[in-house]
Short mmCIF file of C-alpha atoms in Angstrom, two decimals:
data_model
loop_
_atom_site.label_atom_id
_atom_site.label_comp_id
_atom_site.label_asym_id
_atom_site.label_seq_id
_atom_site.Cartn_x
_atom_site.Cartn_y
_atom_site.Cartn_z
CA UNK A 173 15.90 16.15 42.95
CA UNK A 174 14.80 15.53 46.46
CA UNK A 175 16.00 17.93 49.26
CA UNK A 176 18.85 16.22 51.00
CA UNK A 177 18.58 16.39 54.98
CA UNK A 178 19.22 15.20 58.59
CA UNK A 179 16.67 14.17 60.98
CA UNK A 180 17.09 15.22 64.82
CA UNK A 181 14.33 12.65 65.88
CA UNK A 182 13.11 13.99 69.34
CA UNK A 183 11.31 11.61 71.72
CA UNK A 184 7.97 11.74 73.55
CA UNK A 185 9.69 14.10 76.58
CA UNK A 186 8.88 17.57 77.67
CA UNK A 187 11.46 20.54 78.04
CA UNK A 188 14.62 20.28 76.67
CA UNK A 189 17.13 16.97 76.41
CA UNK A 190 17.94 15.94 79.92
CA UNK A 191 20.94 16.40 81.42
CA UNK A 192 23.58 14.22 81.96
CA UNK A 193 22.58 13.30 85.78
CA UNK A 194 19.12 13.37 85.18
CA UNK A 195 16.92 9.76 84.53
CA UNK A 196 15.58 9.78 80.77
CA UNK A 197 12.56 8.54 79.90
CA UNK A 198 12.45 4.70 79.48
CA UNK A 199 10.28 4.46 76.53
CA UNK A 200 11.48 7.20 74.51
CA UNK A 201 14.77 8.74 72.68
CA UNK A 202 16.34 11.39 70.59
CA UNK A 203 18.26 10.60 67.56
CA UNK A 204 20.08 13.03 65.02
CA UNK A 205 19.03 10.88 61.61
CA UNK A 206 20.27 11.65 58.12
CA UNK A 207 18.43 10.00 55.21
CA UNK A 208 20.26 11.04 52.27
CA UNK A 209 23.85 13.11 52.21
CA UNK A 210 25.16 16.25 50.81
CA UNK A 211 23.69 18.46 53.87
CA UNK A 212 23.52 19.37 57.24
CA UNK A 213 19.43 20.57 57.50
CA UNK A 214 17.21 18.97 60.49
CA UNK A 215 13.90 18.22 61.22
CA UNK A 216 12.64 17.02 64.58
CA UNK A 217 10.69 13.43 64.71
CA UNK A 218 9.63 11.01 67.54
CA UNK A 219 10.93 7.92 68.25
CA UNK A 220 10.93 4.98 70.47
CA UNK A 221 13.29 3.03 72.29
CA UNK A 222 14.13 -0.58 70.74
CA UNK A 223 13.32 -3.69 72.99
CA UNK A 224 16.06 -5.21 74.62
CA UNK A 225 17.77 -8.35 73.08
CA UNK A 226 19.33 -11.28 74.36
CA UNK A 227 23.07 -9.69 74.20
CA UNK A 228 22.12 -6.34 74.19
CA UNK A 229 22.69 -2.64 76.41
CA UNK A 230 20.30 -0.12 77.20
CA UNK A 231 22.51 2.87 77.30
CA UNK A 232 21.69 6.56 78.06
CA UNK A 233 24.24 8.44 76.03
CA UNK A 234 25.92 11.38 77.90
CA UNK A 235 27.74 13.49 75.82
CA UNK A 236 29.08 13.23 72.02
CA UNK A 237 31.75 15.30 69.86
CA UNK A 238 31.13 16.75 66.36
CA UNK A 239 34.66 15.72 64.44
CA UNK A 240 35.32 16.15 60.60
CA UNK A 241 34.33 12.61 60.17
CA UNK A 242 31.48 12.89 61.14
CA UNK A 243 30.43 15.65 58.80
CA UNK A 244 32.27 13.41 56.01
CA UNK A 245 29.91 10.66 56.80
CA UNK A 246 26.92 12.93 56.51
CA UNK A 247 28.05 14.40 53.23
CA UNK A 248 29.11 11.28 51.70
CA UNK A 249 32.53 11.64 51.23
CA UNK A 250 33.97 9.63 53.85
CA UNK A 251 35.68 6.05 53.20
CA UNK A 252 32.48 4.37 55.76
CA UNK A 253 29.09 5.27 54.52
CA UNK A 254 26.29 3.97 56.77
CA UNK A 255 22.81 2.53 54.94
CA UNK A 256 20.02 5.38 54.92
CA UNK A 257 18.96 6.29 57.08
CA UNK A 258 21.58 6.36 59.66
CA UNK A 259 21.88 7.88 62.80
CA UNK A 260 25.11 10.69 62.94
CA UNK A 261 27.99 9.93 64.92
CA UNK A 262 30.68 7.80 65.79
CA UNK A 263 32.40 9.10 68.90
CA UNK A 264 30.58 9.62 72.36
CA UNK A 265 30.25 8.04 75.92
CA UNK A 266 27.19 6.98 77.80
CA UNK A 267 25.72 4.96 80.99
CA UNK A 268 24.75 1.72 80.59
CA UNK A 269 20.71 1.32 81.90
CA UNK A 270 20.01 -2.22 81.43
CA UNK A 271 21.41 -5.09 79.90
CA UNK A 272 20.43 -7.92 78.55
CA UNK A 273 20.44 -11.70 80.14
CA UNK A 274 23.55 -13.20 77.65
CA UNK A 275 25.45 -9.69 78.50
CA UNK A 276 28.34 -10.83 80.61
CA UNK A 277 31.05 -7.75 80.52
CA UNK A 278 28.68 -5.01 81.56
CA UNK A 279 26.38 -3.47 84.32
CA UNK A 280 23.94 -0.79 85.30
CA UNK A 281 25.79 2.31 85.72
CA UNK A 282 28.97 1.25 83.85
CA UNK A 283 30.58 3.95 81.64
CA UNK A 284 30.67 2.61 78.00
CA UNK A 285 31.93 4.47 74.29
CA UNK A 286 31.74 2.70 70.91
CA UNK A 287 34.22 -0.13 69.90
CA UNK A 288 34.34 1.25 66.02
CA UNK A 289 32.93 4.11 64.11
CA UNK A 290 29.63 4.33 62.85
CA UNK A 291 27.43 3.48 65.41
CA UNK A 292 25.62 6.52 65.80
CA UNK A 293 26.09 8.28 68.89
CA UNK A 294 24.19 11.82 68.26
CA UNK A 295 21.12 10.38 70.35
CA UNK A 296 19.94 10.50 74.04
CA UNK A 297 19.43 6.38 74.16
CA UNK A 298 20.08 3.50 72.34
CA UNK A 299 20.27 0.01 72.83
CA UNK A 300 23.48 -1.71 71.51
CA UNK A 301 24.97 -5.01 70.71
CA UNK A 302 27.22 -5.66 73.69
CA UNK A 303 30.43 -6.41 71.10
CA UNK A 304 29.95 -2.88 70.04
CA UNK A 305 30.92 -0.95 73.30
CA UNK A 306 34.18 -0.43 75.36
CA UNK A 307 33.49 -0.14 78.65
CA UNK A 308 35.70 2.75 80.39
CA UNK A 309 36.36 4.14 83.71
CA UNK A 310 33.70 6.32 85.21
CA UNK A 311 36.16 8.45 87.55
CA UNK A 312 37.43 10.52 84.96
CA UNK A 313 36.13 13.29 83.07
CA UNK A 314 33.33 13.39 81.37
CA UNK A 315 34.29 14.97 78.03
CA UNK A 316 37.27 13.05 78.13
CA UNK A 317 35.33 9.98 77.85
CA UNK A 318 33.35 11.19 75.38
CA UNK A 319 36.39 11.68 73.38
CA UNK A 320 38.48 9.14 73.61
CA UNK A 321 38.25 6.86 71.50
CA UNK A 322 39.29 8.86 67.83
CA UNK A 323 41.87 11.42 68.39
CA UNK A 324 43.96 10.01 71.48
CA UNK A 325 44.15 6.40 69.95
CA UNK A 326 45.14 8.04 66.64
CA UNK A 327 47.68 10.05 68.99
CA UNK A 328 48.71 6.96 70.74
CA UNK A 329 49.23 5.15 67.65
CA UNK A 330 51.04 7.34 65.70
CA UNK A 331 53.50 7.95 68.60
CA UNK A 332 54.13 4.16 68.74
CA UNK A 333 53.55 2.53 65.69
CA UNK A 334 55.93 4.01 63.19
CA UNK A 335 59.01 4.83 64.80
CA UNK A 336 60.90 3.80 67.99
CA UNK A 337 61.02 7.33 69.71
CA UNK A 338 62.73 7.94 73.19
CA UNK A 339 63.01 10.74 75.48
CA UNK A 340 64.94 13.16 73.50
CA UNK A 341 63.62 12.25 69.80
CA UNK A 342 61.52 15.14 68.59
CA UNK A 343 57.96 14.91 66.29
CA UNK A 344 57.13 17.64 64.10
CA UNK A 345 53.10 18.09 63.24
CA UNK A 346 50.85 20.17 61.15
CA UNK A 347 47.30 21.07 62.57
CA UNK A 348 48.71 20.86 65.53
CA UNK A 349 45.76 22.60 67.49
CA UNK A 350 43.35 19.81 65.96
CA UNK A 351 42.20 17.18 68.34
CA UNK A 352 44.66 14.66 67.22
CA UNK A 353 47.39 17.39 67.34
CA UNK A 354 46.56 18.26 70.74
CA UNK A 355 46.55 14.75 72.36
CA UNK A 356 50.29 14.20 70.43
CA UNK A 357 51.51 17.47 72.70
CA UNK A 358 50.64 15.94 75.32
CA UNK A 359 51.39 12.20 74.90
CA UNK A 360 54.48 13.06 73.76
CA UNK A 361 55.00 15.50 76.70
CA UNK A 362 54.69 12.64 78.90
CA UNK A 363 57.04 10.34 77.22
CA UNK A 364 59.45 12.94 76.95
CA UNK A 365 59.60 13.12 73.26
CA UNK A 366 59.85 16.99 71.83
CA UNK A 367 57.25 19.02 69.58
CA UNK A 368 57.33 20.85 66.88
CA UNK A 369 53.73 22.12 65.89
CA UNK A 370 52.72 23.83 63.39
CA UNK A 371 49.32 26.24 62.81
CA UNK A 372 48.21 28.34 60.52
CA UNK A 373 48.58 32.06 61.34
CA UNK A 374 45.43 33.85 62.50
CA UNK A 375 44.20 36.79 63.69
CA UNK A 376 44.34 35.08 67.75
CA UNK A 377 47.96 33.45 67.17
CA UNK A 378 49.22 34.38 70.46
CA UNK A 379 46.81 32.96 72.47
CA UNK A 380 46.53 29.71 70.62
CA UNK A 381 50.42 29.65 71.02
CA UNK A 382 49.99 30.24 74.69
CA UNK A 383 47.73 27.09 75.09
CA UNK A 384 49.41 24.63 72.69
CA UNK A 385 52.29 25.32 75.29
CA UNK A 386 50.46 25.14 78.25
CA UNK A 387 49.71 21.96 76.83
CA UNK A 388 53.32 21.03 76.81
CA UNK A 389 54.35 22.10 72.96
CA UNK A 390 58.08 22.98 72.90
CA UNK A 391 57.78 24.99 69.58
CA UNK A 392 54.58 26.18 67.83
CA UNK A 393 55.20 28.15 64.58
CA UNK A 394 53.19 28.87 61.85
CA UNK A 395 53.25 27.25 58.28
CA UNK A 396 55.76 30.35 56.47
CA UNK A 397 58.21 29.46 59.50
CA UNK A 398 58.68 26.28 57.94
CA UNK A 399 60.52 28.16 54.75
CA UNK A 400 62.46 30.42 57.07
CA UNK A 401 65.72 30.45 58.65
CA UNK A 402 64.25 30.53 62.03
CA UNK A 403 64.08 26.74 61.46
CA UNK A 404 68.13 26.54 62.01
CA UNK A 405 67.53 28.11 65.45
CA UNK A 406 64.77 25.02 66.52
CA UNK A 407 67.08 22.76 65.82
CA UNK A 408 70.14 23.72 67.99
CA UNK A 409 68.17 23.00 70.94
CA UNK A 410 66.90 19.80 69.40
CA UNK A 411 67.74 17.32 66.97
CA UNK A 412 65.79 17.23 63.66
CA UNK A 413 62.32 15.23 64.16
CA UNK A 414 62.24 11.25 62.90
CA UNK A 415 58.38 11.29 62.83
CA UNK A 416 56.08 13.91 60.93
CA UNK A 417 52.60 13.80 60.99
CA UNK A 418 50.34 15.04 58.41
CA UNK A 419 46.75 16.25 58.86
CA UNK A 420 47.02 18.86 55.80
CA UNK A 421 48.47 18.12 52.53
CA UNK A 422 49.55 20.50 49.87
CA UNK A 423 52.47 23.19 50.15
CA UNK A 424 52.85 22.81 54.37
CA UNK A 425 52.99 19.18 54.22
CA UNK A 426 56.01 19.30 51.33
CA UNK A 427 58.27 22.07 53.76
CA UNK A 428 57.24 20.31 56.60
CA UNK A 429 58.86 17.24 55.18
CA UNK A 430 62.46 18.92 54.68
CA UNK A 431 62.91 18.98 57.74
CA UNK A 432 62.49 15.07 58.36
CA UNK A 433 65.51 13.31 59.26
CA UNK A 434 67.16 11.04 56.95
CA UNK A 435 64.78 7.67 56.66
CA UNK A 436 62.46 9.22 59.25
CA UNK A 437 58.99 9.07 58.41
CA UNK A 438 55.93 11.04 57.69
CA UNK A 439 53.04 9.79 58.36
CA UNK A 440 48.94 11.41 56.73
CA UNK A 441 46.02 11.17 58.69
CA UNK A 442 44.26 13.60 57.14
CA UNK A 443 43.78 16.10 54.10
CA UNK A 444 42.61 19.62 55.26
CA UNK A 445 43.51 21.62 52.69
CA UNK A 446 42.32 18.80 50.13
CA UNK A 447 45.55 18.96 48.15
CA UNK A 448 47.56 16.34 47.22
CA UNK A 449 50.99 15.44 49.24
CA UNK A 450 54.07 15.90 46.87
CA UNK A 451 57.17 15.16 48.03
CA UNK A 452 60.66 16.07 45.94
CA UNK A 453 62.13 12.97 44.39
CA UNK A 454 65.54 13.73 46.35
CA UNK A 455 63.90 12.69 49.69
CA UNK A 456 63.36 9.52 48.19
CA UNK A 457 66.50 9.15 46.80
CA UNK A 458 69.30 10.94 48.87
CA UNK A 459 67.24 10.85 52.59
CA UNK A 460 65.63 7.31 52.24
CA UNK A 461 62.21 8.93 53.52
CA UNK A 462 59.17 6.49 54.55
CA UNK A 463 55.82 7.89 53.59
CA UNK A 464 52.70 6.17 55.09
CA UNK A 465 49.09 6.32 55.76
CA UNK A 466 47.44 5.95 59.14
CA UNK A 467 43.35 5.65 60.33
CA UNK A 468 42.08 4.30 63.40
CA UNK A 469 39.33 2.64 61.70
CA UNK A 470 41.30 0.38 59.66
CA UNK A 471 43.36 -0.15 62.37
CA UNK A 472 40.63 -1.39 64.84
CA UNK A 473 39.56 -3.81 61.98
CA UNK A 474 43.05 -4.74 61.85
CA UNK A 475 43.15 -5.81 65.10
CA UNK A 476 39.48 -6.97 65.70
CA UNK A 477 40.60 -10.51 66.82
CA UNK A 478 43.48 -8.70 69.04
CA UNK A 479 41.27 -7.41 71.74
CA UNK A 480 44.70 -7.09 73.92
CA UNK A 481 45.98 -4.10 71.67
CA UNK A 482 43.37 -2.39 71.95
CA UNK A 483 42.21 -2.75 75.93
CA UNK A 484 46.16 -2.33 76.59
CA UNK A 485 45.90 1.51 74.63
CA UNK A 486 42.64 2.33 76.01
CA UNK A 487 44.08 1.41 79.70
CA UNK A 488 47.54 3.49 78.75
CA UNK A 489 45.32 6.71 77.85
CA UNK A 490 43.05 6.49 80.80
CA UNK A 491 46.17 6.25 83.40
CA UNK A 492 47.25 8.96 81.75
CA UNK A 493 44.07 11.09 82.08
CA UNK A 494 44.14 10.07 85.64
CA UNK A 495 47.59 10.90 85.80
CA UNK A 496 46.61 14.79 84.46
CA UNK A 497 48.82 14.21 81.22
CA UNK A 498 46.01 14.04 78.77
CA UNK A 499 42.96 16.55 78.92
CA UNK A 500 39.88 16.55 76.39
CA UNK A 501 40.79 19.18 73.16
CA UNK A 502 39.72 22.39 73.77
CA UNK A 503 35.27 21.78 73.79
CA UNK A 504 31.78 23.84 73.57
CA UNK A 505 29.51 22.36 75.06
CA UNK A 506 26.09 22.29 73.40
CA UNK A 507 22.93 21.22 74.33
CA UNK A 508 21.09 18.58 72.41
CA UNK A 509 18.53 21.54 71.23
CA UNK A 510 21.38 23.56 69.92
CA UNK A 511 22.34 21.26 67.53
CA UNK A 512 22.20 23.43 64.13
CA UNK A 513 24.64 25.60 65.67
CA UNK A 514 27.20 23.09 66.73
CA UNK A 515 27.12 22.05 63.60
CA UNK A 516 27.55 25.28 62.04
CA UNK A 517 30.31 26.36 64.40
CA UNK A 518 32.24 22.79 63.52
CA UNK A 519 32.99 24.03 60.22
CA UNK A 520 34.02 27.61 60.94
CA UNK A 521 37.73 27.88 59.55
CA UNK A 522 40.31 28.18 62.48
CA UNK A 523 38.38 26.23 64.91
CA UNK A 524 40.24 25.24 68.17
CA UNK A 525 37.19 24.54 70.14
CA UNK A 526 35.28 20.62 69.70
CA UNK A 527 31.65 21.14 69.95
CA UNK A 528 30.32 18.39 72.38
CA UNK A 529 26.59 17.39 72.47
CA UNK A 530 25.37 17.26 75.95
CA UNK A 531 22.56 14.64 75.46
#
């Protein structure tokens, strides 16, 4: 059986991968490449830079996040698998070079992140199909460009899409010191809609306590709380959540559940703990409870022909970047020759910190 791998293909340059305000070689890129799944391993190739097509962008990519999906795609167990060989990532932002003569949206210098997933963002340049990019504001923050466009839409539509919350109305989460679980704090925060969060306890608790509030949480407890009376005390300051969201499964997600108002709704995302999500006939029966399924992939294929939805949430999250009311997750920065370590550190268990490729 052949050795399964990842290819970091490294273009004709000198040094290390340029920074983000430095001018990259024209003729030449870098490229994480995997051409068959199962592992993470690297080698280092050369590679050059497509020619430029009709409706096409030349873009210099900035900076790009490692998420869980990512390392799903690689390992072949995600729901979107790429043809071999692919290049790695689907979340990232970059500065458009060039464009082509038919591209009518975009300009040199404009600020750009992908449309959809899988267009392979772990690489210095690229050149693009001009439908494939979102074209964002360059006046905020660079690493909350570069990640915007997974876990604040899945935020955003979470918050919006499955119940009718207003000031007041509370949202309990699990993983809440994810990337998704940190842009609900502070979404919600803004709308005035309450948070319960929960986290698994570890050996740093009290500082990851202190910044989930900082963020704007109004109650971070860990997943035994959930089984304990201290639960009675949360909710005599404020009323018993309509909207849970799942990132976990298993044992958390079932207490977390009980504590759903009567036909509120819990909505998965995602299945840390790769256990299933069993829920006690009774909440069926006796509290009406919804139970439903949410990813922003199938929800930007949803509403491919619906190009106001999506401009209209992308425009929502950047006001309220501008606004300070939504930072980037907690990040390491990496640089592009450093890669084997982000990746390593991605997959460390009770990671609170993103690791972002400077490219």
């Amino acid at each position: 059986m052949s050795r399964a791998g990842a290819w970091l293909c490294k273009g004709l340059t000198r040094g290390a991968a340029a920074a983000p305000s430095e001018q990259p070689n024209p003729d030449t890129k870098e490229e994480m490449i995997f051409k068959n799944r199962c592992s993470l391993s690297s080698v280092l190739k050369e590679l050059e830079v497509p020619r430029l097509g009709h409706s096409d962008v030349h873009v210099k990519m900035l900076a790009a996040p490692i998420n869980p999906a990512d390392i799903n795609m690689i390992q072949g167990t995600y729901a979107i698998l790429a043809p071999l060989p692919a290049v790695a990532g689907n979340e990232g932002v970059g500065r458009v070079l060039e464009v082509g003569p038919g591209v009518t949206a975009l300009r040199r210098g404009d600020w750009v992140i992908p449309a959809d997933a899988g267009l392979g963002t772990w690489r210095t340049q690229a050149v693009f199909p001009e439908a494939s990019l979102l074209q964002v504001p360059s006046d905020i923050p660079l690493l909350c460009a570069a990640t915007l466009s997974v876990n604040p839409c899945t935020a955003y539509r979470m918050l919006s899409d499955f119940e009718s919350l207003a000031p007041g109305d509370s949202v309990i989460q699990n993983a809440a010191n994810s990337g998704v679980g940190q842009a609900v704090i502070q979404i919600a925060k803004a709308t005035g809609v309450r948070t319960i969060n929960v986290v698994r306890d570890r050996p740093d608790l009290p500082k990851l306590v202190e910044r989930l509030k900082a963020l704007g949480a109004d109650h971070v407890i860990t997943e035994d709380v959930l089984r304990k009376p201290e639960m009675k005390e949360i909710f005599k300051s404020i009323p018993k959540p309509r909207l849970a969201l799942n990132c976990v499964g298993g044992k958390s997600t079932t207490e977390m559940l009980r504590h759903l108002q009567p036909k509120g709704t819990m909505v998965t995302y995602g299945g840390m703990a790769k256990q299933p999500v069993t829920v006690p006939v009774s909440a069926f029966i006796f509290r009406d409870v919804r139970l439903r399924g949410f990813w922003m992939t199938q929800w930007k294929k949803d509403h491919a022909h619906d190009k106001e939805s999506l401009t209209s949430m992308m425009d929502a999250l950047c006001q309220l970047v501008r606004r300070g009311q939504l930072g980037a997750p907690a990040c390491t920065t990496v640089p592009l020759e450093d890669f084997r370590e982000a990746l390593v550190a991605s997959m460390q268990p009770f990671t609170s910190s993103k690791q972002v490729l400077l490219l």
